[in-house]
């Protein structure tokens, strides 16, 4: 019985840390000195503002959503238990797709490193998705 209580508290702690770090990451990507400062499109010069920062903020957003859903799942009984793993899988798939389209105009070594990371990220996404069905 005590191990279930400890496991639940650890799940809540993990989800809280995920949300906190994701929000810190989103804010850091937006408000660095050369960041977009929440401006997506520059209407005067007719171009997008710092799309790389927006891609990173999008990745952090999906992990924040996954953490928020995990908090809801483990603090209330109103959500299905597998919903946290589904959102985690979606967050990793989003990270993978952002990595996939993050390769344009980079040096060949950088492209190779990003491709290797793609394998790890999509493998993690698949594992999180399968864990939705086979929890534990």
Tab-separated table of N, CA and C in Angstrom:
chain	number	residue	atom	x	y	z
A	1	UNK	N	0.829	-1.201	0.000
A	1	UNK	CA	0.000	0.000	0.000
A	1	UNK	C	0.869	1.259	0.000
A	2	UNK	N	1.940	1.243	0.785
A	2	UNK	CA	2.809	2.421	0.855
A	2	UNK	C	3.502	2.661	-0.475
A	3	UNK	N	3.810	1.599	-1.207
A	3	UNK	CA	4.495	1.782	-2.479
A	3	UNK	C	3.591	2.448	-3.509
A	4	UNK	N	2.286	2.193	-3.455
A	4	UNK	CA	1.353	2.868	-4.372
A	4	UNK	C	1.270	4.364	-4.082
A	5	UNK	N	1.283	4.702	-2.813
A	5	UNK	CA	1.243	6.111	-2.420
A	5	UNK	C	2.516	6.816	-2.878
A	6	UNK	N	3.647	6.172	-2.680
A	6	UNK	CA	4.929	6.746	-3.097
A	6	UNK	C	4.966	6.882	-4.618
A	7	UNK	N	4.476	5.866	-5.325
A	7	UNK	CA	4.445	5.921	-6.793
A	7	UNK	C	3.572	7.070	-7.273
A	8	UNK	N	2.428	7.262	-6.654
A	8	UNK	CA	1.532	8.359	-7.040
A	8	UNK	C	2.195	9.709	-6.792
A	9	UNK	N	2.853	9.848	-5.662
A	9	UNK	CA	3.544	11.114	-5.359
A	9	UNK	C	4.683	11.371	-6.328
A	10	UNK	N	5.396	10.307	-6.710
A	10	UNK	CA	6.470	10.473	-7.692
A	10	UNK	C	5.925	10.869	-9.059
A	11	UNK	N	4.787	10.307	-9.447
A	11	UNK	CA	4.159	10.686	-10.720
A	11	UNK	C	3.753	12.157	-10.699
A	12	UNK	N	3.205	12.613	-9.586
A	12	UNK	CA	2.817	14.023	-9.455
A	12	UNK	C	4.053	14.920	-9.483
A	13	UNK	N	5.112	14.519	-8.795
A	13	UNK	CA	6.356	15.295	-8.812
A	13	UNK	C	6.939	15.362	-10.214
A	14	UNK	N	6.962	14.222	-10.916
A	14	UNK	CA	7.491	14.200	-12.277
A	14	UNK	C	6.686	15.108	-13.203
A	15	UNK	N	5.370	15.060	-13.096
A	15	UNK	CA	4.532	15.905	-13.941
A	15	UNK	C	4.736	17.383	-13.618
A	16	UNK	N	4.879	17.703	-12.337
A	16	UNK	CA	5.106	19.100	-11.931
A	16	UNK	C	6.436	19.624	-12.469
A	17	UNK	N	7.475	18.811	-12.378
A	17	UNK	CA	8.788	19.216	-12.895
A	17	UNK	C	8.730	19.375	-14.417
A	18	UNK	N	8.007	18.489	-15.094
A	18	UNK	CA	7.864	18.594	-16.550
A	18	UNK	C	7.185	19.900	-16.938
A	19	UNK	N	6.106	20.233	-16.246
A	19	UNK	CA	5.411	21.499	-16.541
A	19	UNK	C	6.311	22.689	-16.244
A	20	UNK	N	6.988	22.676	-15.099
A	20	UNK	CA	7.834	23.812	-14.716
A	20	UNK	C	8.971	24.022	-15.717
A	21	UNK	N	9.682	22.952	-16.058
A	21	UNK	CA	10.799	23.101	-16.988
A	21	UNK	C	10.323	23.482	-18.391
A	22	UNK	N	9.170	22.985	-18.784
A	22	UNK	CA	8.643	23.331	-20.106
A	22	UNK	C	8.271	24.809	-20.186
A	23	UNK	N	7.644	25.305	-19.133
A	23	UNK	CA	7.285	26.735	-19.117
A	23	UNK	C	8.550	27.593	-19.082
A	24	UNK	N	9.533	27.192	-18.300
A	24	UNK	CA	10.807	27.926	-18.270
A	24	UNK	C	11.446	27.895	-19.656
A	25	UNK	N	11.419	26.747	-20.330
A	25	UNK	CA	11.980	26.644	-21.680
A	25	UNK	C	11.258	27.538	-22.679
A	26	UNK	N	9.920	27.561	-22.611
A	26	UNK	CA	9.160	28.435	-23.523
A	26	UNK	C	9.493	29.900	-23.284
A	27	UNK	N	9.538	30.295	-22.037
A	27	UNK	CA	9.855	31.693	-21.726
A	27	UNK	C	11.284	32.038	-22.140
A	28	UNK	N	12.213	31.118	-21.924
A	28	UNK	CA	13.597	31.371	-22.311
A	28	UNK	C	13.718	31.523	-23.825
A	29	UNK	N	13.011	30.693	-24.589
A	29	UNK	CA	13.079	30.794	-26.052
A	29	UNK	C	12.483	32.105	-26.563
A	30	UNK	N	11.519	32.634	-25.853
A	30	UNK	CA	10.876	33.856	-26.307
A	30	UNK	C	11.616	35.117	-25.875
A	31	UNK	N	12.156	35.098	-24.680
A	31	UNK	CA	12.659	36.338	-24.102
A	31	UNK	C	14.174	36.399	-23.957
A	32	UNK	N	14.914	35.620	-24.748
A	32	UNK	CA	16.357	35.834	-24.823
A	32	UNK	C	16.585	37.174	-25.521
A	33	UNK	N	17.766	37.770	-25.373
A	33	UNK	CA	17.966	39.093	-25.966
A	33	UNK	C	17.662	39.192	-27.464
A	34	UNK	N	17.969	38.163	-28.250
A	34	UNK	CA	17.659	38.253	-29.678
A	34	UNK	C	16.427	37.417	-30.041
A	35	UNK	N	15.578	37.131	-29.054
A	35	UNK	CA	14.387	36.303	-29.276
A	35	UNK	C	13.253	37.079	-29.916
A	36	UNK	N	12.163	36.392	-30.232
A	36	UNK	CA	11.042	37.040	-30.918
A	36	UNK	C	10.154	37.881	-30.001
A	37	UNK	N	10.231	37.710	-28.703
A	37	UNK	CA	9.433	38.463	-27.739
A	37	UNK	C	7.947	38.373	-28.071
A	38	UNK	N	7.472	37.155	-28.345
A	38	UNK	CA	6.072	36.834	-28.618
A	38	UNK	C	5.548	37.437	-29.921
A	39	UNK	N	6.428	37.854	-30.811
A	39	UNK	CA	6.007	38.331	-32.134
A	39	UNK	C	6.323	37.246	-33.155
A	40	UNK	N	5.286	36.746	-33.810
A	40	UNK	CA	5.474	35.691	-34.791
A	40	UNK	C	5.734	36.259	-36.180
A	41	UNK	N	5.078	37.363	-36.508
A	41	UNK	CA	5.196	37.917	-37.859
A	41	UNK	C	5.463	39.407	-37.785
A	42	UNK	N	6.456	39.869	-38.528
A	42	UNK	CA	6.791	41.288	-38.601
A	42	UNK	C	6.030	41.889	-39.774
A	43	UNK	N	5.020	42.679	-39.489
A	43	UNK	CA	4.171	43.239	-40.555
A	43	UNK	C	4.868	44.345	-41.334
A	44	UNK	N	5.812	45.040	-40.701
A	44	UNK	CA	6.504	46.123	-41.418
A	44	UNK	C	7.416	45.560	-42.507
A	45	UNK	N	8.189	44.522	-42.160
A	45	UNK	CA	9.149	43.954	-43.108
A	45	UNK	C	8.613	42.720	-43.825
A	46	UNK	N	7.405	42.307	-43.514
A	46	UNK	CA	6.729	41.180	-44.159
A	46	UNK	C	7.520	39.879	-44.092
A	47	UNK	N	7.935	39.485	-42.891
A	47	UNK	CA	8.625	38.206	-42.735
A	47	UNK	C	8.352	37.640	-41.338
A	48	UNK	N	8.619	36.339	-41.205
A	48	UNK	CA	8.438	35.657	-39.933
A	48	UNK	C	9.584	36.007	-39.002
A	49	UNK	N	9.295	36.052	-37.711
A	49	UNK	CA	10.282	36.414	-36.699
A	49	UNK	C	10.846	35.178	-36.002
A	50	UNK	N	12.126	34.919	-36.129
A	50	UNK	CA	12.847	33.907	-35.349
A	50	UNK	C	12.103	32.564	-35.270
A	51	UNK	N	11.912	31.938	-36.423
A	51	UNK	CA	11.155	30.690	-36.459
A	51	UNK	C	11.818	29.573	-35.659
A	52	UNK	N	13.137	29.576	-35.551
A	52	UNK	CA	13.825	28.547	-34.775
A	52	UNK	C	13.383	28.615	-33.306
A	53	UNK	N	13.283	29.817	-32.761
A	53	UNK	CA	12.826	29.973	-31.384
A	53	UNK	C	11.374	29.511	-31.233
A	54	UNK	N	10.559	29.801	-32.238
A	54	UNK	CA	9.160	29.374	-32.191
A	54	UNK	C	9.045	27.858	-32.275
A	55	UNK	N	9.921	27.210	-33.043
A	55	UNK	CA	9.902	25.745	-33.104
A	55	UNK	C	10.238	25.152	-31.743
A	56	UNK	N	11.243	25.700	-31.096
A	56	UNK	CA	11.617	25.200	-29.779
A	56	UNK	C	10.497	25.449	-28.767
A	57	UNK	N	9.862	26.621	-28.833
A	57	UNK	CA	8.758	26.924	-27.927
A	57	UNK	C	7.584	25.972	-28.165
A	58	UNK	N	7.355	25.593	-29.419
A	58	UNK	CA	6.295	24.636	-29.732
A	58	UNK	C	6.585	23.280	-29.112
A	59	UNK	N	7.836	22.851	-29.195
A	59	UNK	CA	8.223	21.583	-28.593
A	59	UNK	C	7.987	21.626	-27.078
A	60	UNK	N	8.415	22.710	-26.424
A	60	UNK	CA	8.204	22.843	-24.984
A	60	UNK	C	6.717	22.892	-24.642
A	61	UNK	N	5.916	23.513	-25.502
A	61	UNK	CA	4.479	23.602	-25.268
A	61	UNK	C	3.854	22.211	-25.199
A	62	UNK	N	4.233	21.327	-26.113
A	62	UNK	CA	3.655	19.992	-26.104
A	62	UNK	C	4.096	19.197	-24.877
A	63	UNK	N	5.310	19.407	-24.416
A	63	UNK	CA	5.728	18.739	-23.179
A	63	UNK	C	5.013	19.339	-21.971
A	64	UNK	N	4.726	20.637	-21.997
A	64	UNK	CA	3.947	21.243	-20.911
A	64	UNK	C	2.528	20.680	-20.898
A	65	UNK	N	1.934	20.499	-22.081
A	65	UNK	CA	0.607	19.890	-22.152
A	65	UNK	C	0.631	18.463	-21.614
A	66	UNK	N	1.661	17.714	-21.972
A	66	UNK	CA	1.785	16.341	-21.467
A	66	UNK	C	1.919	16.336	-19.946
A	67	UNK	N	2.702	17.249	-19.402
A	67	UNK	CA	2.845	17.341	-17.955
A	67	UNK	C	1.564	17.769	-17.271
A	68	UNK	N	0.842	18.704	-17.880
A	68	UNK	CA	-0.432	19.145	-17.315
A	68	UNK	C	-1.468	18.033	-17.299
A	69	UNK	N	-1.523	17.265	-18.371
A	69	UNK	CA	-2.453	16.135	-18.416
A	69	UNK	C	-2.039	15.069	-17.403
A	70	UNK	N	-0.735	14.831	-17.270
A	70	UNK	CA	-0.267	13.864	-16.266
A	70	UNK	C	-0.639	14.322	-14.857
A	71	UNK	N	-0.548	15.626	-14.593
A	71	UNK	CA	-0.990	16.139	-13.292
A	71	UNK	C	-2.472	15.891	-13.084
A	72	UNK	N	-3.278	16.143	-14.117
A	72	UNK	CA	-4.721	15.919	-14.010
A	72	UNK	C	-5.038	14.443	-13.806
A	73	UNK	N	-4.315	13.586	-14.498
A	73	UNK	CA	-4.559	12.143	-14.385
A	73	UNK	C	-4.225	11.653	-12.977
A	74	UNK	N	-3.116	12.105	-12.418
A	74	UNK	CA	-2.653	11.547	-11.153
A	74	UNK	C	-3.175	12.279	-9.919
A	75	UNK	N	-3.751	13.456	-10.085
A	75	UNK	CA	-4.317	14.146	-8.924
A	75	UNK	C	-5.831	13.973	-8.839
A	76	UNK	N	-6.486	13.748	-9.971
A	76	UNK	CA	-7.926	13.510	-9.970
A	76	UNK	C	-8.189	12.135	-10.576
A	77	UNK	N	-9.326	11.627	-10.319
A	77	UNK	CA	-9.698	10.339	-10.896
A	77	UNK	C	-10.566	10.493	-12.126
A	78	UNK	N	-10.628	11.697	-12.678
A	78	UNK	CA	-11.580	11.966	-13.756
A	78	UNK	C	-11.050	11.637	-15.145
A	79	UNK	N	-9.766	11.462	-15.300
A	79	UNK	CA	-9.184	11.200	-16.619
A	79	UNK	C	-8.687	9.763	-16.680
A	80	UNK	N	-8.735	9.158	-17.865
A	80	UNK	CA	-8.202	7.793	-18.001
A	80	UNK	C	-6.705	7.762	-17.704
A	81	UNK	N	-6.258	6.683	-17.105
A	81	UNK	CA	-4.861	6.571	-16.656
A	81	UNK	C	-3.882	6.590	-17.827
A	82	UNK	N	-4.304	6.130	-19.007
A	82	UNK	CA	-3.405	6.055	-20.160
A	82	UNK	C	-3.283	7.384	-20.900
A	83	UNK	N	-4.080	8.374	-20.528
A	83	UNK	CA	-4.065	9.649	-21.246
A	83	UNK	C	-2.723	10.365	-21.116
A	84	UNK	N	-2.056	10.206	-19.977
A	84	UNK	CA	-0.756	10.868	-19.808
A	84	UNK	C	0.281	10.307	-20.772
A	85	UNK	N	0.258	9.004	-21.012
A	85	UNK	CA	1.210	8.403	-21.953
A	85	UNK	C	0.887	8.789	-23.388
A	86	UNK	N	-0.395	8.935	-23.695
A	86	UNK	CA	-0.774	9.373	-25.041
A	86	UNK	C	-0.228	10.771	-25.322
A	87	UNK	N	-0.402	11.680	-24.370
A	87	UNK	CA	0.111	13.043	-24.568
A	87	UNK	C	1.626	13.073	-24.589
A	88	UNK	N	2.266	12.206	-23.825
A	88	UNK	CA	3.720	12.129	-23.860
A	88	UNK	C	4.193	11.624	-25.224
A	89	UNK	N	3.503	10.640	-25.775
A	89	UNK	CA	3.840	10.142	-27.114
A	89	UNK	C	3.651	11.237	-28.152
A	90	UNK	N	2.574	12.008	-28.043
A	90	UNK	CA	2.333	13.112	-28.976
A	90	UNK	C	3.434	14.161	-28.854
A	91	UNK	N	3.880	14.442	-27.623
A	91	UNK	CA	4.961	15.414	-27.417
A	91	UNK	C	6.248	14.940	-28.077
A	92	UNK	N	6.567	13.645	-27.946
A	92	UNK	CA	7.781	13.133	-28.582
A	92	UNK	C	7.654	13.084	-30.102
A	93	UNK	N	6.468	12.745	-30.622
A	93	UNK	CA	6.270	12.790	-32.074
A	93	UNK	C	6.448	14.218	-32.592
A	94	UNK	N	5.911	15.191	-31.848
A	94	UNK	CA	6.067	16.598	-32.241
A	94	UNK	C	7.541	16.990	-32.239
A	95	UNK	N	8.268	16.580	-31.213
A	95	UNK	CA	9.703	16.867	-31.171
A	95	UNK	C	10.416	16.234	-32.361
A	96	UNK	N	10.039	15.006	-32.699
A	96	UNK	CA	10.651	14.325	-33.839
A	96	UNK	C	10.381	15.032	-35.150
A	97	UNK	N	9.139	15.455	-35.353
A	97	UNK	CA	8.821	16.155	-36.598
A	97	UNK	C	9.522	17.504	-36.675
A	98	UNK	N	9.661	18.181	-35.547
A	98	UNK	CA	10.414	19.433	-35.547
A	98	UNK	C	11.883	19.183	-35.856
A	99	UNK	N	12.450	18.096	-35.333
A	99	UNK	CA	13.822	17.731	-35.682
A	99	UNK	C	13.939	17.421	-37.171
A	100	UNK	N	12.939	16.743	-37.714
A	100	UNK	CA	12.964	16.357	-39.124
A	100	UNK	C	13.033	17.585	-40.029
A	101	UNK	N	12.284	18.629	-39.678
A	101	UNK	CA	12.272	19.837	-40.508
A	101	UNK	C	13.226	20.903	-39.986
A	102	UNK	N	14.140	20.507	-39.115
A	102	UNK	CA	15.118	21.398	-38.506
A	102	UNK	C	16.470	21.291	-39.219
A	103	UNK	N	16.511	20.532	-40.307
A	103	UNK	CA	17.774	20.184	-40.949
A	103	UNK	C	18.166	21.118	-42.087
A	104	UNK	N	17.241	21.912	-42.565
A	104	UNK	CA	17.498	22.714	-43.758
A	104	UNK	C	18.607	23.743	-43.529
A	105	UNK	N	19.577	23.755	-44.448
A	105	UNK	CA	20.639	24.755	-44.422
A	105	UNK	C	21.692	24.534	-43.358
A	106	UNK	N	21.840	23.334	-42.875
A	106	UNK	CA	22.829	23.058	-41.834
A	106	UNK	C	24.026	22.335	-42.425
A	107	UNK	N	25.110	22.317	-41.680
A	107	UNK	CA	26.311	21.596	-42.104
A	107	UNK	C	26.025	20.095	-42.084
A	108	UNK	N	26.785	19.346	-42.873
A	108	UNK	CA	26.524	17.918	-43.027
A	108	UNK	C	26.646	17.158	-41.703
A	109	UNK	N	27.625	17.497	-40.877
A	109	UNK	CA	27.772	16.842	-39.581
A	109	UNK	C	26.561	17.131	-38.692
A	110	UNK	N	26.095	18.362	-38.705
A	110	UNK	CA	24.932	18.745	-37.919
A	110	UNK	C	23.684	17.991	-38.396
A	111	UNK	N	23.549	17.832	-39.694
A	111	UNK	CA	22.428	17.072	-40.252
A	111	UNK	C	22.503	15.622	-39.782
A	112	UNK	N	23.699	15.053	-39.793
A	112	UNK	CA	23.866	13.669	-39.365
A	112	UNK	C	23.513	13.491	-37.884
A	113	UNK	N	23.941	14.408	-37.048
A	113	UNK	CA	23.633	14.340	-35.622
A	113	UNK	C	22.126	14.459	-35.399
A	114	UNK	N	21.473	15.370	-36.136
A	114	UNK	CA	20.023	15.511	-36.009
A	114	UNK	C	19.307	14.242	-36.482
A	115	UNK	N	19.812	13.603	-37.524
A	115	UNK	CA	19.193	12.361	-37.994
A	115	UNK	C	19.341	11.251	-36.954
A	116	UNK	N	20.492	11.176	-36.299
A	116	UNK	CA	20.666	10.184	-35.239
A	116	UNK	C	19.718	10.461	-34.075
A	117	UNK	N	19.539	11.734	-33.755
A	117	UNK	CA	18.586	12.092	-32.703
A	117	UNK	C	17.164	11.728	-33.100
A	118	UNK	N	16.868	11.817	-34.391
A	118	UNK	CA	15.537	11.439	-34.877
A	118	UNK	C	15.215	10.000	-34.538
A	119	UNK	N	16.167	9.101	-34.722
A	119	UNK	CA	15.932	7.702	-34.400
A	119	UNK	C	15.576	7.534	-32.917
A	120	UNK	N	16.329	8.197	-32.066
A	120	UNK	CA	16.077	8.096	-30.628
A	120	UNK	C	14.725	8.694	-30.251
A	121	UNK	N	14.397	9.840	-30.831
A	121	UNK	CA	13.148	10.516	-30.482
A	121	UNK	C	11.943	9.723	-30.974
A	122	UNK	N	11.982	9.258	-32.215
A	122	UNK	CA	10.844	8.485	-32.721
A	122	UNK	C	10.744	7.136	-32.006
A	123	UNK	N	11.855	6.548	-31.624
A	123	UNK	CA	11.809	5.325	-30.819
A	123	UNK	C	11.168	5.569	-29.464
A	124	UNK	N	11.498	6.693	-28.852
A	124	UNK	CA	10.890	7.056	-27.570
A	124	UNK	C	9.408	7.321	-27.732
A	125	UNK	N	9.022	7.983	-28.825
A	125	UNK	CA	7.609	8.242	-29.078
A	125	UNK	C	6.837	6.940	-29.257
A	126	UNK	N	7.417	6.021	-29.988
A	126	UNK	CA	6.768	4.726	-30.185
A	126	UNK	C	6.659	3.961	-28.862
A	127	UNK	N	7.702	4.011	-28.055
A	127	UNK	CA	7.669	3.342	-26.754
A	127	UNK	C	6.602	3.944	-25.844
A	128	UNK	N	6.506	5.274	-25.815
A	128	UNK	CA	5.483	5.928	-24.993
A	128	UNK	C	4.087	5.583	-25.496
A	129	UNK	N	3.934	5.483	-26.824
A	129	UNK	CA	2.640	5.115	-27.386
A	129	UNK	C	2.273	3.679	-27.005
A	130	UNK	N	3.237	2.767	-27.099
A	130	UNK	CA	2.968	1.380	-26.722
A	130	UNK	C	2.714	1.233	-25.228
A	131	UNK	N	3.347	2.088	-24.427
A	131	UNK	CA	3.151	2.047	-22.994
A	131	UNK	C	1.736	2.467	-22.605
A	132	UNK	N	1.070	3.164	-23.511
A	132	UNK	CA	-0.319	3.511	-23.279
A	132	UNK	C	-1.185	2.251	-23.169
A	133	UNK	N	-0.833	1.226	-23.945
A	133	UNK	CA	-1.587	-0.025	-23.946
A	133	UNK	C	-1.028	-1.035	-22.940
A	134	UNK	N	0.282	-1.026	-22.761
A	134	UNK	CA	0.960	-2.014	-21.917
A	134	UNK	C	1.634	-1.329	-20.735
A	135	UNK	N	0.889	-0.670	-19.913
A	135	UNK	CA	1.462	0.111	-18.822
A	135	UNK	C	2.126	-0.786	-17.786
A	136	UNK	N	3.320	-0.414	-17.377
A	136	UNK	CA	4.012	-1.163	-16.350
A	136	UNK	C	4.889	-2.220	-16.965
